[in-house]
Amino acid sequence: MDASREAADAGGMTSSLTHTSSTARSWWPLTKHYAEMVIAMFAGMLVLGMLRSTLGLTVEFADRPGTSYLLMATDMSIGMAAWMRLRGHPWSMTAEMCAAMYVPAVLLPLVWVDAMSPMAFMVVAHTLMMVAMLVVLVRRRS
């Protein structure tokens, strides 16, 4: 080993860089899975939403934001569940991830009593969905 390498090792530089690199690698599967779940959610929402529209079963968001939200969360959950089962995840993990889609439903009473607009609810709901999903992923990181 040359003198500069020995000096770097003595100062902890190499081990610090190795630690940072291994930490990034350990988070890569989680990041990849998170991206896959988002894509599966959008696919479920797109495909099932188009099917519902074709069958004339659409719900106007402005008239029924709660129903619209629950249908959307269900479409997303079906897409995620299909992808997770295809990838071999157990039902327990699949159910946890799907349950994350419904966490924002606790805010629906705020819409019903006009304390929150339907559009504000949808923005908050989508953000909360993503955070709830991340919590499930981090909890099951291993």
mmCIF file of N, CA and C in Angstrom:
data_model
loop_
_atom_site.group_PDB
_atom_site.id
_atom_site.type_symbol
_atom_site.label_atom_id
_atom_site.label_comp_id
_atom_site.label_asym_id
_atom_site.label_seq_id
_atom_site.Cartn_x
_atom_site.Cartn_y
_atom_site.Cartn_z
ATOM 1 N N MET A 1 0.860 -1.170 0.000
ATOM 2 C CA MET A 1 0.000 0.000 0.000
ATOM 3 C C MET A 1 0.906 1.232 0.000
ATOM 4 N N ASP A 2 0.561 2.251 -0.824
ATOM 5 C CA ASP A 2 1.408 3.434 -0.908
ATOM 6 C C ASP A 2 1.148 4.365 0.272
ATOM 7 N N ALA A 3 2.002 5.376 0.442
ATOM 8 C CA ALA A 3 1.954 6.265 1.605
ATOM 9 C C ALA A 3 0.658 7.074 1.653
ATOM 10 N N SER A 4 0.172 7.531 0.512
ATOM 11 C CA SER A 4 -1.061 8.331 0.527
ATOM 12 C C SER A 4 -2.249 7.482 0.946
ATOM 13 N N ARG A 5 -2.276 6.245 0.512
ATOM 14 C CA ARG A 5 -3.364 5.341 0.904
ATOM 15 C C ARG A 5 -3.318 5.055 2.398
ATOM 16 N N GLU A 6 -2.091 4.844 2.932
ATOM 17 C CA GLU A 6 -1.938 4.603 4.361
ATOM 18 C C GLU A 6 -2.393 5.813 5.160
ATOM 19 N N ALA A 7 -2.082 7.017 4.670
ATOM 20 C CA ALA A 7 -2.477 8.236 5.372
ATOM 21 C C ALA A 7 -4.002 8.368 5.369
ATOM 22 N N ALA A 8 -4.620 8.036 4.253
ATOM 23 C CA ALA A 8 -6.084 8.110 4.164
ATOM 24 C C ALA A 8 -6.725 7.099 5.097
ATOM 25 N N ASP A 9 -6.150 5.881 5.135
ATOM 26 C CA ASP A 9 -6.678 4.856 6.030
ATOM 27 C C ASP A 9 -6.519 5.280 7.489
ATOM 28 N N ALA A 10 -5.392 5.870 7.801
ATOM 29 C CA ALA A 10 -5.142 6.287 9.168
ATOM 30 C C ALA A 10 -6.116 7.380 9.594
ATOM 31 N N GLY A 11 -6.486 8.234 8.677
ATOM 32 C CA GLY A 11 -7.404 9.317 8.992
ATOM 33 C C GLY A 11 -8.860 8.899 8.926
ATOM 34 N N GLY A 12 -9.136 7.676 8.524
ATOM 35 C CA GLY A 12 -10.507 7.188 8.474
ATOM 36 C C GLY A 12 -11.240 7.541 7.190
ATOM 37 N N MET A 13 -10.552 8.138 6.224
ATOM 38 C CA MET A 13 -11.210 8.566 4.993
ATOM 39 C C MET A 13 -11.752 7.376 4.202
ATOM 40 N N THR A 14 -10.959 6.338 4.042
ATOM 41 C CA THR A 14 -11.386 5.198 3.250
ATOM 42 C C THR A 14 -12.580 4.512 3.889
ATOM 43 N N SER A 15 -12.524 4.300 5.186
ATOM 44 C CA SER A 15 -13.636 3.625 5.843
ATOM 45 C C SER A 15 -14.900 4.477 5.786
ATOM 46 N N SER A 16 -14.748 5.797 5.827
ATOM 47 C CA SER A 16 -15.912 6.687 5.731
ATOM 48 C C SER A 16 -16.544 6.590 4.354
ATOM 49 N N LEU A 17 -15.722 6.580 3.313
ATOM 50 C CA LEU A 17 -16.238 6.469 1.952
ATOM 51 C C LEU A 17 -16.882 5.110 1.725
ATOM 52 N N THR A 18 -16.272 4.063 2.258
ATOM 53 C CA THR A 18 -16.826 2.724 2.120
ATOM 54 C C THR A 18 -18.162 2.634 2.832
ATOM 55 N N HIS A 19 -18.257 3.225 4.015
ATOM 56 C CA HIS A 19 -19.507 3.212 4.774
ATOM 57 C C HIS A 19 -20.608 3.937 4.006
ATOM 58 N N THR A 20 -20.281 5.093 3.435
ATOM 59 C CA THR A 20 -21.270 5.862 2.667
ATOM 60 C C THR A 20 -21.727 5.067 1.457
ATOM 61 N N SER A 21 -20.806 4.427 0.785
ATOM 62 C CA SER A 21 -21.139 3.631 -0.396
ATOM 63 C C SER A 21 -22.006 2.433 -0.022
ATOM 64 N N SER A 22 -21.674 1.757 1.079
ATOM 65 C CA SER A 22 -22.483 0.594 1.475
ATOM 66 C C SER A 22 -23.858 1.025 1.974
ATOM 67 N N THR A 23 -23.948 2.198 2.603
ATOM 68 C CA THR A 23 -25.246 2.706 3.050
ATOM 69 C C THR A 23 -26.131 2.990 1.841
ATOM 70 N N ALA A 24 -25.561 3.636 0.824
ATOM 71 C CA ALA A 24 -26.324 3.921 -0.397
ATOM 72 C C ALA A 24 -26.786 2.625 -1.043
ATOM 73 N N ARG A 25 -25.931 1.623 -1.079
ATOM 74 C CA ARG A 25 -26.316 0.335 -1.666
ATOM 75 C C ARG A 25 -27.409 -0.342 -0.863
ATOM 76 N N SER A 26 -27.381 -0.200 0.463
ATOM 77 C CA SER A 26 -28.392 -0.865 1.288
ATOM 78 C C SER A 26 -29.763 -0.213 1.118
ATOM 79 N N TRP A 27 -29.807 1.057 0.728
ATOM 80 C CA TRP A 27 -31.082 1.740 0.517
ATOM 81 C C TRP A 27 -31.598 1.568 -0.904
ATOM 82 N N TRP A 28 -30.765 1.102 -1.816
ATOM 83 C CA TRP A 28 -31.188 0.971 -3.208
ATOM 84 C C TRP A 28 -32.392 0.045 -3.382
ATOM 85 N N PRO A 29 -32.437 -1.143 -2.766
ATOM 86 C CA PRO A 29 -33.625 -1.999 -2.929
ATOM 87 C C PRO A 29 -34.907 -1.324 -2.457
ATOM 88 N N LEU A 30 -34.831 -0.575 -1.369
ATOM 89 C CA LEU A 30 -35.997 0.135 -0.857
ATOM 90 C C LEU A 30 -36.449 1.196 -1.861
ATOM 91 N N THR A 31 -35.508 1.959 -2.381
ATOM 92 C CA THR A 31 -35.814 3.004 -3.354
ATOM 93 C C THR A 31 -36.425 2.401 -4.611
ATOM 94 N N LYS A 32 -35.849 1.307 -5.066
ATOM 95 C CA LYS A 32 -36.359 0.634 -6.259
ATOM 96 C C LYS A 32 -37.775 0.108 -6.020
ATOM 97 N N HIS A 33 -38.002 -0.496 -4.870
ATOM 98 C CA HIS A 33 -39.329 -1.031 -4.554
ATOM 99 C C HIS A 33 -40.355 0.107 -4.448
ATOM 100 N N TYR A 34 -39.964 1.207 -3.856
ATOM 101 C CA TYR A 34 -40.849 2.363 -3.728
ATOM 102 C C TYR A 34 -41.259 2.862 -5.115
ATOM 103 N N ALA A 35 -40.283 2.981 -5.999
ATOM 104 C CA ALA A 35 -40.583 3.420 -7.377
ATOM 105 C C ALA A 35 -41.505 2.420 -8.077
ATOM 106 N N GLU A 36 -41.261 1.138 -7.885
ATOM 107 C CA GLU A 36 -42.127 0.113 -8.481
ATOM 108 C C GLU A 36 -43.560 0.244 -7.973
ATOM 109 N N MET A 37 -43.707 0.522 -6.677
ATOM 110 C CA MET A 37 -45.050 0.665 -6.101
ATOM 111 C C MET A 37 -45.775 1.880 -6.675
ATOM 112 N N VAL A 38 -45.048 2.969 -6.868
ATOM 113 C CA VAL A 38 -45.657 4.175 -7.443
ATOM 114 C C VAL A 38 -46.105 3.901 -8.876
ATOM 115 N N ILE A 39 -45.277 3.224 -9.640
ATOM 116 C CA ILE A 39 -45.634 2.887 -11.021
ATOM 117 C C ILE A 39 -46.844 1.952 -11.041
ATOM 118 N N ALA A 40 -46.852 0.954 -10.162
ATOM 119 C CA ALA A 40 -47.983 0.021 -10.085
ATOM 120 C C ALA A 40 -49.270 0.745 -9.677
ATOM 121 N N MET A 41 -49.146 1.729 -8.762
ATOM 122 C CA MET A 41 -50.311 2.517 -8.356
ATOM 123 C C MET A 41 -50.896 3.263 -9.550
ATOM 124 N N PHE A 42 -50.020 3.936 -10.293
ATOM 125 C CA PHE A 42 -50.494 4.683 -11.454
ATOM 126 C C PHE A 42 -51.091 3.761 -12.511
ATOM 127 N N ALA A 43 -50.473 2.604 -12.708
ATOM 128 C CA ALA A 43 -51.004 1.648 -13.688
ATOM 129 C C ALA A 43 -52.390 1.174 -13.267
ATOM 130 N N GLY A 44 -52.552 0.848 -11.999
ATOM 131 C CA GLY A 44 -53.858 0.417 -11.506
ATOM 132 C C GLY A 44 -54.894 1.502 -11.661
ATOM 133 N N MET A 45 -54.518 2.719 -11.317
ATOM 134 C CA MET A 45 -55.436 3.847 -11.420
ATOM 135 C C MET A 45 -55.819 4.100 -12.879
ATOM 136 N N LEU A 46 -54.859 4.033 -13.766
ATOM 137 C CA LEU A 46 -55.114 4.286 -15.186
ATOM 138 C C LEU A 46 -55.982 3.191 -15.806
ATOM 139 N N VAL A 47 -55.575 1.954 -15.637
ATOM 140 C CA VAL A 47 -56.285 0.830 -16.268
ATOM 141 C C VAL A 47 -57.693 0.673 -15.699
ATOM 142 N N LEU A 48 -57.808 0.640 -14.379
ATOM 143 C CA LEU A 48 -59.124 0.441 -13.775
ATOM 144 C C LEU A 48 -60.019 1.670 -13.935
ATOM 145 N N GLY A 49 -59.418 2.858 -13.923
ATOM 146 C CA GLY A 49 -60.183 4.069 -14.169
ATOM 147 C C GLY A 49 -60.746 4.098 -15.581
ATOM 148 N N MET A 50 -59.933 3.682 -16.550
ATOM 149 C CA MET A 50 -60.411 3.628 -17.943
ATOM 150 C C MET A 50 -61.500 2.566 -18.089
ATOM 151 N N LEU A 51 -61.349 1.445 -17.423
ATOM 152 C CA LEU A 51 -62.360 0.395 -17.476
ATOM 153 C C LEU A 51 -63.681 0.894 -16.882
ATOM 154 N N ARG A 52 -63.597 1.555 -15.746
ATOM 155 C CA ARG A 52 -64.792 2.108 -15.118
ATOM 156 C C ARG A 52 -65.455 3.139 -16.031
ATOM 157 N N SER A 53 -64.645 3.956 -16.664
ATOM 158 C CA SER A 53 -65.168 4.974 -17.578
ATOM 159 C C SER A 53 -65.843 4.323 -18.778
ATOM 160 N N THR A 54 -65.236 3.287 -19.323
ATOM 161 C CA THR A 54 -65.805 2.565 -20.458
ATOM 162 C C THR A 54 -67.157 1.955 -20.102
ATOM 163 N N LEU A 55 -67.272 1.487 -18.869
ATOM 164 C CA LEU A 55 -68.523 0.875 -18.415
ATOM 165 C C LEU A 55 -69.541 1.912 -17.940
ATOM 166 N N GLY A 56 -69.163 3.187 -17.981
ATOM 167 C CA GLY A 56 -70.064 4.248 -17.560
ATOM 168 C C GLY A 56 -70.233 4.329 -16.056
ATOM 169 N N LEU A 57 -69.230 3.902 -15.321
ATOM 170 C CA LEU A 57 -69.311 3.881 -13.859
ATOM 171 C C LEU A 57 -68.441 4.966 -13.219
ATOM 172 N N THR A 58 -68.343 6.101 -13.871
ATOM 173 C CA THR A 58 -67.511 7.169 -13.336
ATOM 174 C C THR A 58 -68.236 7.902 -12.208
ATOM 175 N N VAL A 59 -67.454 8.468 -11.329
ATOM 176 C CA VAL A 59 -67.975 9.250 -10.215
ATOM 177 C C VAL A 59 -67.367 10.642 -10.345
ATOM 178 N N GLU A 60 -68.197 11.651 -10.328
ATOM 179 C CA GLU A 60 -67.700 13.019 -10.423
ATOM 180 C C GLU A 60 -67.026 13.404 -9.113
ATOM 181 N N PHE A 61 -65.769 13.779 -9.223
ATOM 182 C CA PHE A 61 -64.990 14.136 -8.053
ATOM 183 C C PHE A 61 -65.628 15.286 -7.272
ATOM 184 N N ALA A 62 -66.067 16.312 -7.976
ATOM 185 C CA ALA A 62 -66.634 17.490 -7.308
ATOM 186 C C ALA A 62 -67.906 17.141 -6.528
ATOM 187 N N ASP A 63 -68.686 16.201 -7.040
ATOM 188 C CA ASP A 63 -69.932 15.818 -6.382
ATOM 189 C C ASP A 63 -69.717 14.859 -5.214
ATOM 190 N N ARG A 64 -68.766 13.959 -5.368
ATOM 191 C CA ARG A 64 -68.544 12.921 -4.360
ATOM 192 C C ARG A 64 -67.041 12.690 -4.151
ATOM 193 N N PRO A 65 -66.374 13.624 -3.488
ATOM 194 C CA PRO A 65 -64.921 13.467 -3.315
ATOM 195 C C PRO A 65 -64.543 12.235 -2.494
ATOM 196 N N GLY A 66 -65.353 11.872 -1.506
ATOM 197 C CA GLY A 66 -65.051 10.693 -0.690
ATOM 198 C C GLY A 66 -65.114 9.419 -1.505
ATOM 199 N N THR A 67 -66.188 9.269 -2.269
ATOM 200 C CA THR A 67 -66.341 8.086 -3.119
ATOM 201 C C THR A 67 -65.251 8.049 -4.179
ATOM 202 N N SER A 68 -64.991 9.208 -4.763
ATOM 203 C CA SER A 68 -63.953 9.303 -5.791
ATOM 204 C C SER A 68 -62.590 8.891 -5.222
ATOM 205 N N TYR A 69 -62.283 9.389 -4.026
ATOM 206 C CA TYR A 69 -61.018 9.047 -3.387
ATOM 207 C C TYR A 69 -60.927 7.549 -3.092
ATOM 208 N N LEU A 70 -61.980 6.977 -2.535
ATOM 209 C CA LEU A 70 -61.954 5.551 -2.184
ATOM 210 C C LEU A 70 -61.810 4.669 -3.428
ATOM 211 N N LEU A 71 -62.456 5.059 -4.519
ATOM 212 C CA LEU A 71 -62.287 4.307 -5.770
ATOM 213 C C LEU A 71 -60.844 4.409 -6.269
ATOM 214 N N MET A 72 -60.295 5.604 -6.211
ATOM 215 C CA MET A 72 -58.919 5.801 -6.660
ATOM 216 C C MET A 72 -57.953 4.995 -5.792
ATOM 217 N N ALA A 73 -58.133 5.033 -4.466
ATOM 218 C CA ALA A 73 -57.261 4.276 -3.564
ATOM 219 C C ALA A 73 -57.384 2.772 -3.822
ATOM 220 N N THR A 74 -58.590 2.333 -4.143
ATOM 221 C CA THR A 74 -58.801 0.918 -4.459
ATOM 222 C C THR A 74 -58.110 0.545 -5.756
ATOM 223 N N ASP A 75 -58.243 1.393 -6.771
ATOM 224 C CA ASP A 75 -57.552 1.143 -8.040
ATOM 225 C C ASP A 75 -56.038 1.057 -7.827
ATOM 226 N N MET A 76 -55.512 1.984 -7.036
ATOM 227 C CA MET A 76 -54.071 1.977 -6.748
ATOM 228 C C MET A 76 -53.681 0.714 -5.977
ATOM 229 N N SER A 77 -54.496 0.339 -5.024
ATOM 230 C CA SER A 77 -54.206 -0.847 -4.216
ATOM 231 C C SER A 77 -54.214 -2.115 -5.050
ATOM 232 N N ILE A 78 -55.163 -2.216 -5.963
ATOM 233 C CA ILE A 78 -55.228 -3.395 -6.835
ATOM 234 C C ILE A 78 -53.972 -3.477 -7.699
ATOM 235 N N GLY A 79 -53.546 -2.337 -8.245
ATOM 236 C CA GLY A 79 -52.315 -2.319 -9.044
ATOM 237 C C GLY A 79 -51.103 -2.739 -8.229
ATOM 238 N N MET A 80 -50.992 -2.193 -7.016
ATOM 239 C CA MET A 80 -49.857 -2.550 -6.151
ATOM 240 C C MET A 80 -49.916 -4.009 -5.729
ATOM 241 N N ALA A 81 -51.107 -4.463 -5.355
ATOM 242 C CA ALA A 81 -51.238 -5.850 -4.901
ATOM 243 C C ALA A 81 -50.876 -6.820 -6.021
ATOM 244 N N ALA A 82 -51.333 -6.523 -7.231
ATOM 245 C CA ALA A 82 -51.005 -7.400 -8.367
ATOM 246 C C ALA A 82 -49.495 -7.469 -8.567
ATOM 247 N N TRP A 83 -48.839 -6.309 -8.521
ATOM 248 C CA TRP A 83 -47.396 -6.286 -8.736
ATOM 249 C C TRP A 83 -46.657 -6.974 -7.584
ATOM 250 N N MET A 84 -47.081 -6.725 -6.350
ATOM 251 C CA MET A 84 -46.409 -7.343 -5.210
ATOM 252 C C MET A 84 -46.570 -8.858 -5.223
ATOM 253 N N ARG A 85 -47.750 -9.333 -5.556
ATOM 254 C CA ARG A 85 -47.964 -10.787 -5.617
ATOM 255 C C ARG A 85 -47.155 -11.400 -6.760
ATOM 256 N N LEU A 86 -47.086 -10.699 -7.886
ATOM 257 C CA LEU A 86 -46.275 -11.164 -9.011
ATOM 258 C C LEU A 86 -44.809 -11.277 -8.598
ATOM 259 N N ARG A 87 -44.360 -10.358 -7.756
ATOM 260 C CA ARG A 87 -42.977 -10.356 -7.279
ATOM 261 C C ARG A 87 -42.744 -11.306 -6.108
ATOM 262 N N GLY A 88 -43.808 -11.987 -5.648
ATOM 263 C CA GLY A 88 -43.654 -13.004 -4.610
ATOM 264 C C GLY A 88 -43.757 -12.509 -3.186
ATOM 265 N N HIS A 89 -44.267 -11.288 -2.977
ATOM 266 C CA HIS A 89 -44.422 -10.786 -1.616
ATOM 267 C C HIS A 89 -45.594 -11.502 -0.936
ATOM 268 N N PRO A 90 -45.471 -11.753 0.374
ATOM 269 C CA PRO A 90 -46.573 -12.423 1.081
ATOM 270 C C PRO A 90 -47.788 -11.505 1.223
ATOM 271 N N TRP A 91 -48.940 -12.116 1.470
ATOM 272 C CA TRP A 91 -50.181 -11.361 1.601
ATOM 273 C C TRP A 91 -50.106 -10.333 2.716
ATOM 274 N N SER A 92 -49.408 -10.658 3.809
ATOM 275 C CA SER A 92 -49.338 -9.720 4.939
ATOM 276 C C SER A 92 -48.679 -8.407 4.535
ATOM 277 N N MET A 93 -47.579 -8.486 3.800
ATOM 278 C CA MET A 93 -46.900 -7.271 3.341
ATOM 279 C C MET A 93 -47.737 -6.539 2.293
ATOM 280 N N THR A 94 -48.395 -7.298 1.451
ATOM 281 C CA THR A 94 -49.251 -6.707 0.423
ATOM 282 C C THR A 94 -50.403 -5.950 1.068
ATOM 283 N N ALA A 95 -51.004 -6.550 2.088
ATOM 284 C CA ALA A 95 -52.115 -5.899 2.783
ATOM 285 C C ALA A 95 -51.664 -4.622 3.490
ATOM 286 N N GLU A 96 -50.480 -4.649 4.091
ATOM 287 C CA GLU A 96 -49.964 -3.446 4.753
ATOM 288 C C GLU A 96 -49.770 -2.312 3.764
ATOM 289 N N MET A 97 -49.211 -2.631 2.608
ATOM 290 C CA MET A 97 -48.962 -1.604 1.605
ATOM 291 C C MET A 97 -50.280 -1.054 1.073
ATOM 292 N N CYS A 98 -51.233 -1.910 0.855
ATOM 293 C CA CYS A 98 -52.545 -1.450 0.378
ATOM 294 C C CYS A 98 -53.254 -0.618 1.438
ATOM 295 N N ALA A 99 -53.115 -0.991 2.693
ATOM 296 C CA ALA A 99 -53.748 -0.225 3.775
ATOM 297 C C ALA A 99 -53.218 1.209 3.817
ATOM 298 N N ALA A 100 -51.973 1.398 3.428
ATOM 299 C CA ALA A 100 -51.389 2.746 3.407
ATOM 300 C C ALA A 100 -52.163 3.675 2.477
ATOM 301 N N MET A 101 -52.789 3.113 1.454
ATOM 302 C CA MET A 101 -53.553 3.934 0.507
ATOM 303 C C MET A 101 -54.800 4.539 1.143
ATOM 304 N N TYR A 102 -55.282 3.911 2.199
ATOM 305 C CA TYR A 102 -56.531 4.352 2.825
ATOM 306 C C TYR A 102 -56.316 5.220 4.073
ATOM 307 N N VAL A 103 -55.082 5.401 4.501
ATOM 308 C CA VAL A 103 -54.795 6.222 5.676
ATOM 309 C C VAL A 103 -55.421 7.618 5.557
ATOM 310 N N PRO A 104 -55.325 8.288 4.402
ATOM 311 C CA PRO A 104 -55.896 9.631 4.296
ATOM 312 C C PRO A 104 -57.418 9.693 4.455
ATOM 313 N N ALA A 105 -58.093 8.575 4.423
ATOM 314 C CA ALA A 105 -59.552 8.579 4.562
ATOM 315 C C ALA A 105 -59.986 9.175 5.898
ATOM 316 N N VAL A 106 -59.100 9.188 6.878
ATOM 317 C CA VAL A 106 -59.454 9.780 8.172
ATOM 318 C C VAL A 106 -59.715 11.280 8.047
ATOM 319 N N LEU A 107 -59.261 11.881 6.949
ATOM 320 C CA LEU A 107 -59.466 13.319 6.737
ATOM 321 C C LEU A 107 -60.775 13.636 6.023
ATOM 322 N N LEU A 108 -61.471 12.632 5.532
ATOM 323 C CA LEU A 108 -62.713 12.886 4.786
ATOM 324 C C LEU A 108 -63.765 13.659 5.579
ATOM 325 N N PRO A 109 -63.927 13.424 6.875
ATOM 326 C CA PRO A 109 -64.909 14.241 7.609
ATOM 327 C C PRO A 109 -64.647 15.752 7.500
ATOM 328 N N LEU A 110 -63.384 16.133 7.341
ATOM 329 C CA LEU A 110 -63.071 17.558 7.164
ATOM 330 C C LEU A 110 -63.665 18.098 5.863
ATOM 331 N N VAL A 111 -63.714 17.250 4.852
ATOM 332 C CA VAL A 111 -64.323 17.651 3.577
ATOM 333 C C VAL A 111 -65.839 17.723 3.744
ATOM 334 N N TRP A 112 -66.399 16.766 4.427
ATOM 335 C CA TRP A 112 -67.853 16.700 4.581
ATOM 336 C C TRP A 112 -68.427 17.877 5.360
ATOM 337 N N VAL A 113 -67.620 18.421 6.291
ATOM 338 C CA VAL A 113 -68.108 19.577 7.060
ATOM 339 C C VAL A 113 -67.560 20.894 6.506
ATOM 340 N N ASP A 114 -67.004 20.845 5.306
ATOM 341 C CA ASP A 114 -66.451 22.017 4.609
ATOM 342 C C ASP A 114 -65.301 22.700 5.344
ATOM 343 N N ALA A 115 -64.564 21.950 6.147
ATOM 344 C CA ALA A 115 -63.365 22.488 6.789
ATOM 345 C C ALA A 115 -62.155 22.363 5.868
ATOM 346 N N MET A 116 -62.283 21.549 4.824
ATOM 347 C CA MET A 116 -61.219 21.361 3.840
ATOM 348 C C MET A 116 -61.876 21.212 2.481
ATOM 349 N N SER A 117 -61.321 21.873 1.488
ATOM 350 C CA SER A 117 -61.897 21.749 0.151
ATOM 351 C C SER A 117 -61.568 20.370 -0.420
ATOM 352 N N PRO A 118 -62.390 19.876 -1.334
ATOM 353 C CA PRO A 118 -62.082 18.577 -1.953
ATOM 354 C C PRO A 118 -60.712 18.562 -2.634
ATOM 355 N N MET A 119 -60.346 19.649 -3.289
ATOM 356 C CA MET A 119 -59.043 19.676 -3.965
ATOM 357 C C MET A 119 -57.893 19.665 -2.949
ATOM 358 N N ALA A 120 -58.036 20.419 -1.865
ATOM 359 C CA ALA A 120 -57.006 20.398 -0.812
ATOM 360 C C ALA A 120 -56.897 18.996 -0.225
ATOM 361 N N PHE A 121 -58.037 18.354 -0.036
ATOM 362 C CA PHE A 121 -58.025 16.981 0.479
ATOM 363 C C PHE A 121 -57.227 16.066 -0.440
ATOM 364 N N MET A 122 -57.461 16.164 -1.744
ATOM 365 C CA MET A 122 -56.763 15.274 -2.677
ATOM 366 C C MET A 122 -55.258 15.519 -2.661
ATOM 367 N N VAL A 123 -54.841 16.767 -2.549
ATOM 368 C CA VAL A 123 -53.406 17.068 -2.482
ATOM 369 C C VAL A 123 -52.816 16.469 -1.206
ATOM 370 N N VAL A 124 -53.476 16.708 -0.089
ATOM 371 C CA VAL A 124 -52.997 16.175 1.189
ATOM 372 C C VAL A 124 -53.055 14.642 1.182
ATOM 373 N N ALA A 125 -54.122 14.086 0.621
ATOM 374 C CA ALA A 125 -54.285 12.628 0.587
ATOM 375 C C ALA A 125 -53.159 11.961 -0.196
ATOM 376 N N HIS A 126 -52.825 12.512 -1.352
ATOM 377 C CA HIS A 126 -51.746 11.909 -2.140
ATOM 378 C C HIS A 126 -50.408 12.004 -1.418
ATOM 379 N N THR A 127 -50.163 13.118 -0.769
ATOM 380 C CA THR A 127 -48.919 13.268 -0.011
ATOM 381 C C THR A 127 -48.895 12.281 1.147
ATOM 382 N N LEU A 128 -49.994 12.200 1.858
ATOM 383 C CA LEU A 128 -50.080 11.293 3.004
ATOM 384 C C LEU A 128 -49.962 9.827 2.569
ATOM 385 N N MET A 129 -50.535 9.493 1.426
ATOM 386 C CA MET A 129 -50.398 8.128 0.890
ATOM 387 C C MET A 129 -48.929 7.768 0.702
ATOM 388 N N MET A 130 -48.202 8.683 0.082
ATOM 389 C CA MET A 130 -46.794 8.416 -0.211
ATOM 390 C C MET A 130 -45.980 8.272 1.079
ATOM 391 N N VAL A 131 -46.284 9.105 2.063
ATOM 392 C CA VAL A 131 -45.586 9.017 3.351
ATOM 393 C C VAL A 131 -45.953 7.709 4.054
ATOM 394 N N ALA A 132 -47.232 7.355 4.063
ATOM 395 C CA ALA A 132 -47.670 6.108 4.707
ATOM 396 C C ALA A 132 -47.016 4.902 4.037
ATOM 397 N N MET A 133 -46.917 4.940 2.726
ATOM 398 C CA MET A 133 -46.272 3.865 1.993
ATOM 399 C C MET A 133 -44.790 3.766 2.368
ATOM 400 N N LEU A 134 -44.136 4.922 2.479
ATOM 401 C CA LEU A 134 -42.728 4.941 2.856
ATOM 402 C C LEU A 134 -42.528 4.388 4.263
ATOM 403 N N VAL A 135 -43.436 4.705 5.172
ATOM 404 C CA VAL A 135 -43.356 4.176 6.539
ATOM 405 C C VAL A 135 -43.420 2.649 6.514
ATOM 406 N N VAL A 136 -44.333 2.103 5.727
ATOM 407 C CA VAL A 136 -44.444 0.640 5.618
ATOM 408 C C VAL A 136 -43.161 0.061 5.040
ATOM 409 N N LEU A 137 -42.626 0.695 4.004
ATOM 410 C CA LEU A 137 -41.394 0.182 3.388
ATOM 411 C C LEU A 137 -40.219 0.229 4.336
ATOM 412 N N VAL A 138 -40.042 1.331 5.045
ATOM 413 C CA VAL A 138 -38.918 1.453 5.964
ATOM 414 C C VAL A 138 -39.071 0.460 7.119
ATOM 415 N N ARG A 139 -40.281 0.286 7.578
ATOM 416 C CA ARG A 139 -40.533 -0.681 8.661
ATOM 417 C C ARG A 139 -40.177 -2.096 8.217
ATOM 418 N N ARG A 140 -40.400 -2.401 6.969
ATOM 419 C CA ARG A 140 -40.113 -3.733 6.419
ATOM 420 C C ARG A 140 -38.832 -3.747 5.586
ATOM 421 N N ARG A 141 -37.946 -2.813 5.858
ATOM 422 C CA ARG A 141 -36.771 -2.634 5.022
ATOM 423 C C ARG A 141 -35.969 -3.919 4.800
ATOM 424 N N SER A 142 -35.864 -4.737 5.806
ATOM 425 C CA SER A 142 -35.078 -5.969 5.670
ATOM 426 C C SER A 142 -35.819 -6.969 4.817
#
